[in-house]
C-alpha positions as a printed NumPy array, in Angstrom:
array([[-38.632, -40.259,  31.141],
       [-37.337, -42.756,  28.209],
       [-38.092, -41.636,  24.58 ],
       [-38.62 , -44.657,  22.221],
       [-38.107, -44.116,  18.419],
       [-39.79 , -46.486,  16.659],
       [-38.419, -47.534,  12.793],
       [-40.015, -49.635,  10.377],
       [-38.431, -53.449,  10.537],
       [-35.847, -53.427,   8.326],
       [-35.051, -50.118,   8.539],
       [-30.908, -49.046,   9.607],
       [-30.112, -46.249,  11.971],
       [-28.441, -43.836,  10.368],
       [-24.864, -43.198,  11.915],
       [-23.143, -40.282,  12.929],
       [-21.101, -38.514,   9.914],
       [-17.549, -38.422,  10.001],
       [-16.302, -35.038,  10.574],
       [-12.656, -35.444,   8.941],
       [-13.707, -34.659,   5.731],
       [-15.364, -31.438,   6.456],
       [-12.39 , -30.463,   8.388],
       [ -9.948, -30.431,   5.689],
       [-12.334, -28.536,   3.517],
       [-12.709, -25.919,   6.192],
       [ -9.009, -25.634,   6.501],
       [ -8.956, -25.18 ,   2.791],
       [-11.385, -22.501,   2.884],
       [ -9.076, -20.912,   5.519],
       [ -6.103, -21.059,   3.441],
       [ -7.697, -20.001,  -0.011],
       [ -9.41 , -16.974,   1.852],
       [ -5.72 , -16.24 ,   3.289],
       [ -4.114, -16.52 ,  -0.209],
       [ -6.505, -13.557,  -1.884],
       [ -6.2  , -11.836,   1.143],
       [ -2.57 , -11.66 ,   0.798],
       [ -2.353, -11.289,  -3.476],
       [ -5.112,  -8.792,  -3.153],
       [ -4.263,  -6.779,  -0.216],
       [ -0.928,  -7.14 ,   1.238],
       [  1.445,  -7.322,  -1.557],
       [  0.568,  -4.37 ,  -3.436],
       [  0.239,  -2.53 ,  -0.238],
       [  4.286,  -3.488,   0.244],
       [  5.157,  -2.815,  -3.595],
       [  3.401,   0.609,  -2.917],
       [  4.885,   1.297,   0.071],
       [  8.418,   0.186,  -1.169],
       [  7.719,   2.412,  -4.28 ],
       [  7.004,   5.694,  -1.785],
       [ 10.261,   4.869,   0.572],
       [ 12.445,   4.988,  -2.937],
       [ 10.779,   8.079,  -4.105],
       [ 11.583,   9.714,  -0.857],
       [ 14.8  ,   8.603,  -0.323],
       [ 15.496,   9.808,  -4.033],
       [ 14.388,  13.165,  -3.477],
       [ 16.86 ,  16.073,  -3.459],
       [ 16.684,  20.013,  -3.324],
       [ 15.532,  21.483,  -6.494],
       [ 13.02 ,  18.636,  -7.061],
       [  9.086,  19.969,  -7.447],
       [  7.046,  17.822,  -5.126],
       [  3.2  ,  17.423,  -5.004],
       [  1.615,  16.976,  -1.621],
       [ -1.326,  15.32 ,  -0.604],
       [ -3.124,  18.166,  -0.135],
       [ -2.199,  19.13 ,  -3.751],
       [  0.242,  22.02 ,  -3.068],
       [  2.901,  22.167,  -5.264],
       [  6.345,  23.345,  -4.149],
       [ 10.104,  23.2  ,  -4.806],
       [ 12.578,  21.168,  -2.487],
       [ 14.778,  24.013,  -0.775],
       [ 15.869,  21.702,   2.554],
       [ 15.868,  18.321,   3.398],
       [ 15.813,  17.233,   7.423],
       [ 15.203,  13.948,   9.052],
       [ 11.546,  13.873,   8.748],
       [ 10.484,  16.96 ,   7.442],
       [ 10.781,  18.528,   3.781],
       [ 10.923,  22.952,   3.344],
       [  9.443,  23.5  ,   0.517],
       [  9.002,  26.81 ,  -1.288],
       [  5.549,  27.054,  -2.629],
       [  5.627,  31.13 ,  -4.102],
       [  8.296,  33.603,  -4.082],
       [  8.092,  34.086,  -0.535],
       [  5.997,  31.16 ,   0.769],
       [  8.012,  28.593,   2.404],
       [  6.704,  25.786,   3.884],
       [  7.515,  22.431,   6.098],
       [  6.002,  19.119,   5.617],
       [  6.41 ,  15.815,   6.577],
       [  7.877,  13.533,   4.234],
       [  4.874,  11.225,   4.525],
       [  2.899,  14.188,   3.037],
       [  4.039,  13.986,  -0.402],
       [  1.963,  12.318,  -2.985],
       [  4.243,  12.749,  -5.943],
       [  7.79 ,  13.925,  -7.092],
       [  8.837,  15.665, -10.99 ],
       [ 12.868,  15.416, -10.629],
       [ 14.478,  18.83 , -11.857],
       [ 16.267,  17.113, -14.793],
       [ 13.209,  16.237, -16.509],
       [ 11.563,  19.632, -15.937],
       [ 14.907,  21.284, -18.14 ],
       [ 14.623,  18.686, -20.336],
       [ 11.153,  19.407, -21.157],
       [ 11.536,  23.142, -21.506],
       [ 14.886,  22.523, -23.92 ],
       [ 12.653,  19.909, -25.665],
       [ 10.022,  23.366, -26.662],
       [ 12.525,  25.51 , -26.991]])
């Protein structure tokens, strides 16, 4: 079965587009969409992991620390992986490093209560 196309006289074919064109502007796309993904995402995701490796490797006994769960507690031991904290007179408890949210260095607690007194 042959399918004839019939065209006014005069008339031109059109021709098949050139795909280069498009192809660069897809690549482009792919590298813009990269680029945000990466200044929007991944870096601060490294500055705040960087940020929470130097708080932890800062920390020291005596230090209060706030965990995610929002206990608060005081540094009494320091192991490995794990933190002992002391969260009441009696209450001690042992977390994992990656459990802390925050740290308030002892210095700047004495300094604070010298500051009022």
């Amino acid at each position: 079965m042959n399918i004839l196309y019939s065209a006014a006289p005069g008339a031109t074919v059109p021709s098949a587009t050139t795909t280069t064109g498009s192809g660069w502007s897809f690549i482009f796309l792919l590298v813009m969409l990269f680029a945000m993904f990466y200044f929007l995402i991944i870096l601060p995701q490294r500055r705040r992991e960087k940020q929470f490796q130097q708080m932890i490797s800062q920390l020291k006994r005596g230090d209060t620390v706030i965990t995610v769960g929002g206990i608060v507690g005081k540094v009494i031991d320091i192991k490995k992986d794990t933190v002992k904290i002391k969260t009441a007179m009696t209450t001690e408890l042992e977390i994992t490093k990656r459990a802390i949210a925050s740290v308030f260095k002892e210095r700047e607690e004495e300094k604070e209560q010298e500051k009022q007194d």
